[in-house]
CSV table of C-alpha atoms and ligand atoms in Angstrom, one decimal:
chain,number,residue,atom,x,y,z
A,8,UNK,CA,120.3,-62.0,93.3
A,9,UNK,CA,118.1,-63.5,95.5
A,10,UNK,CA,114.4,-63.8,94.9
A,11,UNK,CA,113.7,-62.9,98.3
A,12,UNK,CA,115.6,-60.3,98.2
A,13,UNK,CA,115.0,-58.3,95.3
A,14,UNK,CA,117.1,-55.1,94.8
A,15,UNK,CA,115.3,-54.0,91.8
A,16,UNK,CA,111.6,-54.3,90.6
A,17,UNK,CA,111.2,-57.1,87.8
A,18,UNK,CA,110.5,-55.6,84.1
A,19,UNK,CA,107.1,-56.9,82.8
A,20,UNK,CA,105.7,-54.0,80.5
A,21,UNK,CA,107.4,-52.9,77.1
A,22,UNK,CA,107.9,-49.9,78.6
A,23,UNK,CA,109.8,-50.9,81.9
A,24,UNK,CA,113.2,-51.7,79.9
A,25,UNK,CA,112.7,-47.8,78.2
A,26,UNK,CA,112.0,-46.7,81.6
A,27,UNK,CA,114.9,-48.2,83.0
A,28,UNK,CA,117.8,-47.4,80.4
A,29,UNK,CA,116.8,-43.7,81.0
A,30,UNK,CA,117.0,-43.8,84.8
A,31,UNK,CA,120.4,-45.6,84.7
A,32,UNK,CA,121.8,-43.1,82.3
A,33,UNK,CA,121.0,-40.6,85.1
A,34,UNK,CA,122.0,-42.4,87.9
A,35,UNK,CA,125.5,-43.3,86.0
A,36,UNK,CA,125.6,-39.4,85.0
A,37,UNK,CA,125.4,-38.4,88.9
A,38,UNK,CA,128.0,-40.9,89.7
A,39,UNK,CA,130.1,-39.7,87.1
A,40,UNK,CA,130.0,-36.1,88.4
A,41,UNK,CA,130.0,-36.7,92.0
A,42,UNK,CA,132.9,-38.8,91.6
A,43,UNK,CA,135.3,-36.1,89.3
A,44,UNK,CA,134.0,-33.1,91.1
A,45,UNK,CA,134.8,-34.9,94.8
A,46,UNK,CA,138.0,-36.0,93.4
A,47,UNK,CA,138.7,-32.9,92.1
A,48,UNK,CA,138.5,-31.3,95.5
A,49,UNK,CA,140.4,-33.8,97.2
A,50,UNK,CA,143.1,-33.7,94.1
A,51,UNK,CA,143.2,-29.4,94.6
A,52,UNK,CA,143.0,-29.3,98.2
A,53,UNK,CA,146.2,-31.6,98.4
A,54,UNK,CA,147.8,-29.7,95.2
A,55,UNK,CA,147.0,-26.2,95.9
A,56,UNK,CA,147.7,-26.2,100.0
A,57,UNK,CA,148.2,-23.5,101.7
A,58,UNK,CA,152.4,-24.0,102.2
A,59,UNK,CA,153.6,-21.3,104.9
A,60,UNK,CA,151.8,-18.9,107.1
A,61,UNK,CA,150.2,-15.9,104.9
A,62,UNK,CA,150.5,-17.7,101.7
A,63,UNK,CA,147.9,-16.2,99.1
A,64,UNK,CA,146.6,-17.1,96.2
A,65,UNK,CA,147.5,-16.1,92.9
A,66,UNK,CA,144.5,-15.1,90.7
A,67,UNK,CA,143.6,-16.8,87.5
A,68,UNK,CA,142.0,-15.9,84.3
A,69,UNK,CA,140.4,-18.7,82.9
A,70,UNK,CA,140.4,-19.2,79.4
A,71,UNK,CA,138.0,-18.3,77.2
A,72,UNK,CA,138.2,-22.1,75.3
A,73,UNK,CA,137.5,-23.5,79.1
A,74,UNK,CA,134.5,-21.4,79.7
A,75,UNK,CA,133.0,-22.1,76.6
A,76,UNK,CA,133.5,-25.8,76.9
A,77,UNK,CA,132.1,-25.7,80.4
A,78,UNK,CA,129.1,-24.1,79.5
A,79,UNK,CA,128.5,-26.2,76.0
A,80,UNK,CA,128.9,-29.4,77.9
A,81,UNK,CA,126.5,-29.6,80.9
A,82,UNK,CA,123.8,-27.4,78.3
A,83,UNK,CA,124.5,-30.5,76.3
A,84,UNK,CA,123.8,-33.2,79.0
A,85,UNK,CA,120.7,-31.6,79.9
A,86,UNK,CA,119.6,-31.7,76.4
A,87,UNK,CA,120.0,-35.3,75.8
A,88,UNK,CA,118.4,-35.7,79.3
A,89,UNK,CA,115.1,-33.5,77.8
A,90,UNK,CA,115.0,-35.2,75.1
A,91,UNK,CA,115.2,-38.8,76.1
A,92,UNK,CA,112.7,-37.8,78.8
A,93,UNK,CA,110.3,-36.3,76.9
A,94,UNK,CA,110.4,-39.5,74.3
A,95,UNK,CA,109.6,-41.5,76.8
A,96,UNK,CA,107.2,-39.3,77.9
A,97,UNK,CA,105.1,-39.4,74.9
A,98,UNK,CA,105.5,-43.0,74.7
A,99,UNK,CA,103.6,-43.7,77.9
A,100,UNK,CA,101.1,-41.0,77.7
A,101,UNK,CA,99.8,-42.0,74.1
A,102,UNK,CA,97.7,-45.0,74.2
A,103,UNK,CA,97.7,-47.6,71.4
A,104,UNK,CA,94.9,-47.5,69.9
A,105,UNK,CA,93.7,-51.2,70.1
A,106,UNK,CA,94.1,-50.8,73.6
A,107,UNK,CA,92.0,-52.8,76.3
A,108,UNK,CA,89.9,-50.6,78.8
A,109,UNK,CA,90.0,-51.2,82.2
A,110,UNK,CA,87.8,-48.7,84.9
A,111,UNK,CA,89.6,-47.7,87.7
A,112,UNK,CA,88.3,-46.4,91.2
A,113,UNK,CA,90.4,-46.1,94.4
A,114,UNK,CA,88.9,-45.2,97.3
A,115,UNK,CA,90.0,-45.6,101.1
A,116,UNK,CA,91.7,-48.3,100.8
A,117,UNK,CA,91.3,-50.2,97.7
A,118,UNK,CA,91.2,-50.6,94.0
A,119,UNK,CA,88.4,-51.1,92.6
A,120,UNK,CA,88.7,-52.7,88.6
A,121,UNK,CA,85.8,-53.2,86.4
A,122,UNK,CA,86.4,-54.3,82.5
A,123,UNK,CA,83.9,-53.6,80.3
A,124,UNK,CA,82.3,-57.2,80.3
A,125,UNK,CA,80.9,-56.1,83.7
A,126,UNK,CA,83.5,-58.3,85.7
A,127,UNK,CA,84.3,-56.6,88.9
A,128,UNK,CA,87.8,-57.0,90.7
A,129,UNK,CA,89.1,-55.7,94.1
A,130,UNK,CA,92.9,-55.1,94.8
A,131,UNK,CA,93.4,-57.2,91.6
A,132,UNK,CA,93.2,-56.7,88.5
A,133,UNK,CA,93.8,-59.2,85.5
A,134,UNK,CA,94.9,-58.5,82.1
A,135,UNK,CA,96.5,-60.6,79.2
A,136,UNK,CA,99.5,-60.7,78.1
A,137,UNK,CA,101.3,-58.9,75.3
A,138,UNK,CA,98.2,-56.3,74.9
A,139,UNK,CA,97.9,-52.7,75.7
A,140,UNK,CA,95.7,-52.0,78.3
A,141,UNK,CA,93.9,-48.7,79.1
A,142,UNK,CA,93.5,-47.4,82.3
A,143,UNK,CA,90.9,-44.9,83.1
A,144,UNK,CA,90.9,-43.8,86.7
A,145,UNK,CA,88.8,-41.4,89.5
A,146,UNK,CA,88.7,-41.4,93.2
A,147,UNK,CA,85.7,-41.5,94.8
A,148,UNK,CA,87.5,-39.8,97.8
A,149,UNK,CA,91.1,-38.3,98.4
A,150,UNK,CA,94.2,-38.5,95.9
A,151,UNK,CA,95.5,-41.8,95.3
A,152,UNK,CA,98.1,-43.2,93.1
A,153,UNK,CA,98.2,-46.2,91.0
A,154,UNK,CA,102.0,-47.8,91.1
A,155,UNK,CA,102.8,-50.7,89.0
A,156,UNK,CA,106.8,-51.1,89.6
A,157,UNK,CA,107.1,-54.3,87.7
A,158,UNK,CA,105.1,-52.3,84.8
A,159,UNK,CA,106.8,-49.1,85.4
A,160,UNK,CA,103.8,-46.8,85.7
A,161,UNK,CA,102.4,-44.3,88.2
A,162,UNK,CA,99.4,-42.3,88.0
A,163,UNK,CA,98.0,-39.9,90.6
A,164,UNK,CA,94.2,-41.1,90.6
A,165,UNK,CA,92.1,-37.8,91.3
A,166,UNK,CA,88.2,-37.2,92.8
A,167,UNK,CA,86.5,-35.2,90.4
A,168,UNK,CA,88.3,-35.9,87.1
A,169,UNK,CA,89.7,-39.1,85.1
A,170,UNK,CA,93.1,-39.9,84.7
A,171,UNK,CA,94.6,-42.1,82.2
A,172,UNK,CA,97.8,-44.6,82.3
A,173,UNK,CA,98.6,-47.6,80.0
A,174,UNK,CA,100.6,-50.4,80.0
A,175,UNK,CA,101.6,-53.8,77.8
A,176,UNK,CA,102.3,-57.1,79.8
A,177,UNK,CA,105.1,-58.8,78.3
A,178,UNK,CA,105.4,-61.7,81.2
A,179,UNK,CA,102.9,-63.6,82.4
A,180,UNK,CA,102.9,-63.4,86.2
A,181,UNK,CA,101.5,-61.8,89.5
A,182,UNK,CA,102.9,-58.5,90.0
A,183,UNK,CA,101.9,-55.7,92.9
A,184,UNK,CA,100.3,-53.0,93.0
A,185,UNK,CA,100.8,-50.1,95.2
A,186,UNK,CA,98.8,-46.8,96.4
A,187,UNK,CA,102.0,-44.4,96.4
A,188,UNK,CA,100.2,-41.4,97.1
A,189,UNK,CA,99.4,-41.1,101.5
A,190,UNK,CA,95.6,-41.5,101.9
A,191,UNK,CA,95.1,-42.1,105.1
A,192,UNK,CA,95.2,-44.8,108.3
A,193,UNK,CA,95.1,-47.7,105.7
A,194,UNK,CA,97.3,-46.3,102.7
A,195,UNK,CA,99.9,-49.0,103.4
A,196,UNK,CA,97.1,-51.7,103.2
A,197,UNK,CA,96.0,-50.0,99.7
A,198,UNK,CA,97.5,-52.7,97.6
A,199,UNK,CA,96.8,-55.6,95.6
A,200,UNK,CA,98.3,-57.6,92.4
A,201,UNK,CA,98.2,-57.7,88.9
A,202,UNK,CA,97.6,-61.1,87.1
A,203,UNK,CA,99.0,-61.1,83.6
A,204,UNK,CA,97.6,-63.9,81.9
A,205,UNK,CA,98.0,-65.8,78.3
A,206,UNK,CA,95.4,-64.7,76.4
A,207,UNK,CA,93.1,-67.6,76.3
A,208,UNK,CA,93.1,-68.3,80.4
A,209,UNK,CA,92.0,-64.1,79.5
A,210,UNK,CA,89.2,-64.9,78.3
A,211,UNK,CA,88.4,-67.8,80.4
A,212,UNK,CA,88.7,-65.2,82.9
A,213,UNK,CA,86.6,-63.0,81.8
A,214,UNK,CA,84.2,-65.9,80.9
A,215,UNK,CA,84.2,-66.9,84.5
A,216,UNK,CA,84.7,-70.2,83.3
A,217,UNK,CA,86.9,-70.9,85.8
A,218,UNK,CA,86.6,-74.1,87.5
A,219,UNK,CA,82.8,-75.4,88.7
A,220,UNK,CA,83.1,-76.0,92.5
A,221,UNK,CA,81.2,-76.2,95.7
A,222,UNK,CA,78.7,-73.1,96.1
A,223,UNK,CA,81.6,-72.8,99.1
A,224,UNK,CA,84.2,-72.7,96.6
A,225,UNK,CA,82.8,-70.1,94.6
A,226,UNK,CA,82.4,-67.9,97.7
A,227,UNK,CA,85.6,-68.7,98.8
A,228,UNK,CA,87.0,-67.8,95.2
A,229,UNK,CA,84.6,-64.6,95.8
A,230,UNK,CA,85.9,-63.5,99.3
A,231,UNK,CA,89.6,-63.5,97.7
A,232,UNK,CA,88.4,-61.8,94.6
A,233,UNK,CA,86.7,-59.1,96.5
A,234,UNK,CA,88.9,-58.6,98.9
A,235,UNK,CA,87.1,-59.6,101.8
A,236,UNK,CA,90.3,-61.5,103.3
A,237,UNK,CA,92.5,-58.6,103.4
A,238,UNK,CA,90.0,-57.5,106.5
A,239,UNK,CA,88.4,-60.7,107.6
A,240,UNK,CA,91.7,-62.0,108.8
A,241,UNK,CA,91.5,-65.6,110.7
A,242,UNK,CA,94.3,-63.8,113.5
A,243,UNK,CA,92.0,-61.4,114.1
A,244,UNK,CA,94.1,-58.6,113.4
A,245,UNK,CA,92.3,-57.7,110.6
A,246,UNK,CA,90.2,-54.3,110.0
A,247,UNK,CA,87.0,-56.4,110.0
A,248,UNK,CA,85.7,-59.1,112.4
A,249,UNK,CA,87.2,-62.7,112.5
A,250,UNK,CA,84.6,-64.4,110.5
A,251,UNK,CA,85.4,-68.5,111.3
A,252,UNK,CA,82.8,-70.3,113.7
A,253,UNK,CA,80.8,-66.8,113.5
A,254,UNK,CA,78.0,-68.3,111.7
A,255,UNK,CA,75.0,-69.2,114.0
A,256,UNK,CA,77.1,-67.1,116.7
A,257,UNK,CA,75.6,-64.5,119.3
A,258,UNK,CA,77.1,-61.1,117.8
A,259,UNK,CA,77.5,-57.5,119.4
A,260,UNK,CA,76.7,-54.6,117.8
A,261,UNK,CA,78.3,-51.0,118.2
A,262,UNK,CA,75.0,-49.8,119.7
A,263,UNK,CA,74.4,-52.4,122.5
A,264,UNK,CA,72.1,-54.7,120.5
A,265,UNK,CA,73.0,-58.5,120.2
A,266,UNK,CA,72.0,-60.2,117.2
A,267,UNK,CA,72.6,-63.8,115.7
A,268,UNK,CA,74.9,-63.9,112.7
A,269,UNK,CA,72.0,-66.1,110.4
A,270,UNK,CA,71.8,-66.0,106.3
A,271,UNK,CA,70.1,-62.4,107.1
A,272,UNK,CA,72.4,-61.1,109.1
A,273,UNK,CA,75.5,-61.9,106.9
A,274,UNK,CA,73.4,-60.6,103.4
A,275,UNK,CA,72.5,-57.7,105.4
A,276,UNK,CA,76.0,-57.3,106.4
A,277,UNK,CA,77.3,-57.8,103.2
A,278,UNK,CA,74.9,-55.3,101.0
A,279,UNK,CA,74.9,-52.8,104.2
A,280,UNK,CA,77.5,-52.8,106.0
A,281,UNK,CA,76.7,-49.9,108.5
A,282,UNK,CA,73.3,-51.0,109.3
A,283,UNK,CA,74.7,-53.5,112.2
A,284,UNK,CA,78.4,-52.4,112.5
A,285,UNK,CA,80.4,-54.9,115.2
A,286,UNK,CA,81.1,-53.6,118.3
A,287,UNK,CA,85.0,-52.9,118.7
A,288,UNK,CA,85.2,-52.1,114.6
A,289,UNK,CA,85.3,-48.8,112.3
A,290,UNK,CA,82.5,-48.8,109.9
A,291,UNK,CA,84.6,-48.9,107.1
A,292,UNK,CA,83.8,-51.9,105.4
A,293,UNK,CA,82.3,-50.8,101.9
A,294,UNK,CA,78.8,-51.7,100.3
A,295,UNK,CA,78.9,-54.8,98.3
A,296,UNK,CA,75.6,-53.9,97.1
A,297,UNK,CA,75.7,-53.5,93.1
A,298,UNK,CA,79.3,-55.7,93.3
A,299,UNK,CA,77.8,-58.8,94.3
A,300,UNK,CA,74.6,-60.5,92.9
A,301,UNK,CA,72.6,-62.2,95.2
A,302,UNK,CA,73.8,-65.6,93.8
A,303,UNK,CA,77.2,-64.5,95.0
A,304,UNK,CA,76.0,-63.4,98.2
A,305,UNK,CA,74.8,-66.9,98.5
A,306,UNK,CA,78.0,-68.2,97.9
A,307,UNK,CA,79.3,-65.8,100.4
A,308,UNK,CA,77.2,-67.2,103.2
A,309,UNK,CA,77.4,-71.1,102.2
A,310,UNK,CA,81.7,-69.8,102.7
A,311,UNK,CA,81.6,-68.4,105.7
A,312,UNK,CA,79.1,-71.1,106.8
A,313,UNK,CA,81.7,-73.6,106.1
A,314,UNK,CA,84.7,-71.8,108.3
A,315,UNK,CA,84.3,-73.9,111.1
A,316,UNK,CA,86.9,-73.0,114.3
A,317,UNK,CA,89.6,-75.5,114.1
A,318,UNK,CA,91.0,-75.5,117.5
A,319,UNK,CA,89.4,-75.9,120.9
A,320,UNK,CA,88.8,-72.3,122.4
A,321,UNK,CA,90.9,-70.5,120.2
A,322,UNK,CA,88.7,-68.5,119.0
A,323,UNK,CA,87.4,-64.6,120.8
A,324,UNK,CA,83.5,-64.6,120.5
A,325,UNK,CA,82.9,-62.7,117.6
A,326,UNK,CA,82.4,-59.3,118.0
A,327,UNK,CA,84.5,-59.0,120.9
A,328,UNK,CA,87.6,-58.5,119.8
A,329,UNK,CA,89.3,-54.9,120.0
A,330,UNK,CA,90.5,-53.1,116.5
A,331,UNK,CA,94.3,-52.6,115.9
A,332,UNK,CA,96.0,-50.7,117.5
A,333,UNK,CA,96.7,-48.4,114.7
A,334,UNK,CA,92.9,-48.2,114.7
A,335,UNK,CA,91.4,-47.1,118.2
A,336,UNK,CA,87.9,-46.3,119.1
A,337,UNK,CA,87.6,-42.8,119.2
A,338,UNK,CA,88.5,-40.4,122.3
A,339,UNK,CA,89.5,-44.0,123.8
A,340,UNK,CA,86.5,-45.2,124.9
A,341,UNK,CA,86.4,-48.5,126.5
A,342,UNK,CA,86.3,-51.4,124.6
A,343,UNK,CA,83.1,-53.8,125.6
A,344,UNK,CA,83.5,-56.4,126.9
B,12,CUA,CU1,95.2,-44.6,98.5
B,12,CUA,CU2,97.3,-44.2,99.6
């Protein structure tokens, strides 16, 4: 089967291949059944045809035996089907022990992942591999749902209450990872990967000893980590404003003002997002403040500092471009021009 292509999720959690076997037992089942009882109808229809005008039928008593039999088997089937279910059930609703913890918040639209080190992860969330990890999720708005397919698990994420889900890595690999429960405009955009990693690139991790670059580099590493590029997209069809050759840039605000996009703007932007919302876009970006220390948001800056436009004129003055259309100003008001 083609990669590209993929007909069925890849199997990366020790409970994925228990998973599996269960729901191919019920899919071959149905196919079993829809196959003898269709056939069966065909077979009788043809068999038992009505021959001349006014035939009837002749009436049957079944057997006792039959009855019995077809009673006993299906209560049968539908034990073996309880059964297997609920063992795999309790399998993936009690948590090993020695499991790792992971916190868990969706909100519109993104995952937010914190471990206990205090490492803080957007729309991604890295574990290690062969280890159980513990899940422990809220919403800090609307139902959500954490979906895993490569791990097998789905867990509605709740306001108001925490829910648990756990899992075991058994490949190392990027894997997504879905909202599957509607949320609203941006559900489709609520998604992100998992990176399973050895153990020791873990804790390198988690370390953050990962690689010394440019303060550029860092921020760039920082805008990916947090998600920043999933909205700051260089087309500009991104839920956030095009941020290359913005720095130094005249920008327009939703209330009329023009301001420069300097250091303060950008830290101001980052920490508080609605203070100076762009003119054309939703105030929907989230706070960075408390995700972000003001090192980072330093790196941030020097980043976007250093996305210089690449071709001549092809970039819309920031500010000025319109939302998406899935995303229009409200009561379609004009866009400024
Ligand atoms: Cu969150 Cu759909």
């Amino acid at each position: 089967m083609p990669d590209s292509f993929p007909l069925f999720p890849e199997r990366a959690s020790t409970m994925a291949g228990r998973v599996d076997a269960l729901y191919f037992f019920l899919v071959t089942l149905s196919a079993f059944f829809v196959l003898l009882i269709a056939g069966l109808i065909i077979f009788f229809s043809i068999r038992y045809r009505r021959r001349r005008h006014g035939e009837v039928g002749t009436s049957v008593q079944p057997s006792l035996l039959l009855e019995a039999i077809w009673i006993a088997v299906p209560a049968g089937i539908a034990m073996v089907i309880f059964v297997w279910g609920a063992w795999v059930y309790f399998a993936m609703a009690s948590v090993p022990a020695e499991a790792l913890d992971v916190y868990v918040v969706g909100k519109q639209w993104m995952w937010k992942f914190q471990h206990p080190g205090g490492q803080r992860e957007i729309n991604e969330l890295h574990v290690p591999v062969g280890r159980p990890v513990r899940l422990t999720m809220t919403s800090e708005d609307v139902i959500h749902d954490l979906y895993i397919p490569a791990f097998r698990i789905k867990a509605d994420v709740i306001p108001g209450r925490y829910a648990t889900a756990w899992f075991e890595a058994t490949k190392v690999g990027t894997y997504h990872l879905f909202c599957a429960e509607y949320c609203g405009t941006q559900h489709s955009g609520m998604r992100g990967r998992v990176v399973v990693m050895e153990p020791q690139e873990y804790q390198a991790w988690l370390g953050g000893a990962t690689g010394s670059g440019s303060m550029a580099g860092a921020g760039e590493k920082l805008f990916q980590d947090l998600g920043c590029n999933t909205c700051h997209l260089e087309t500009g069809q991104g839920r956030g404003p095009v941020l290359q050759g913005l720095f130094g840039r005249p920008v327009a605000l939703q209330n009329g003002q023009v301001v420069t996009a300097d250091e303060a703007y950008l830290r101001e932007s980052i920490l508080n997002p609605a203070g100076k919302v762009v003119a054309g876009f939703m105030p929907i970006m989230p706070t960075f403040q408390g995700l972000v220390s003001e090192e980072q948001v330093l790196q941030l800056i020097e980043y976007i500092k250093s996305l210089q436009v690449q071709g001549p004129a092809a970039q819309p003055q920031a500010g000025v471009e319109g939302p998406r259309p899935d995303e229009t100003t409200p009561a379609g008001e004009p866009k400024r021009k």
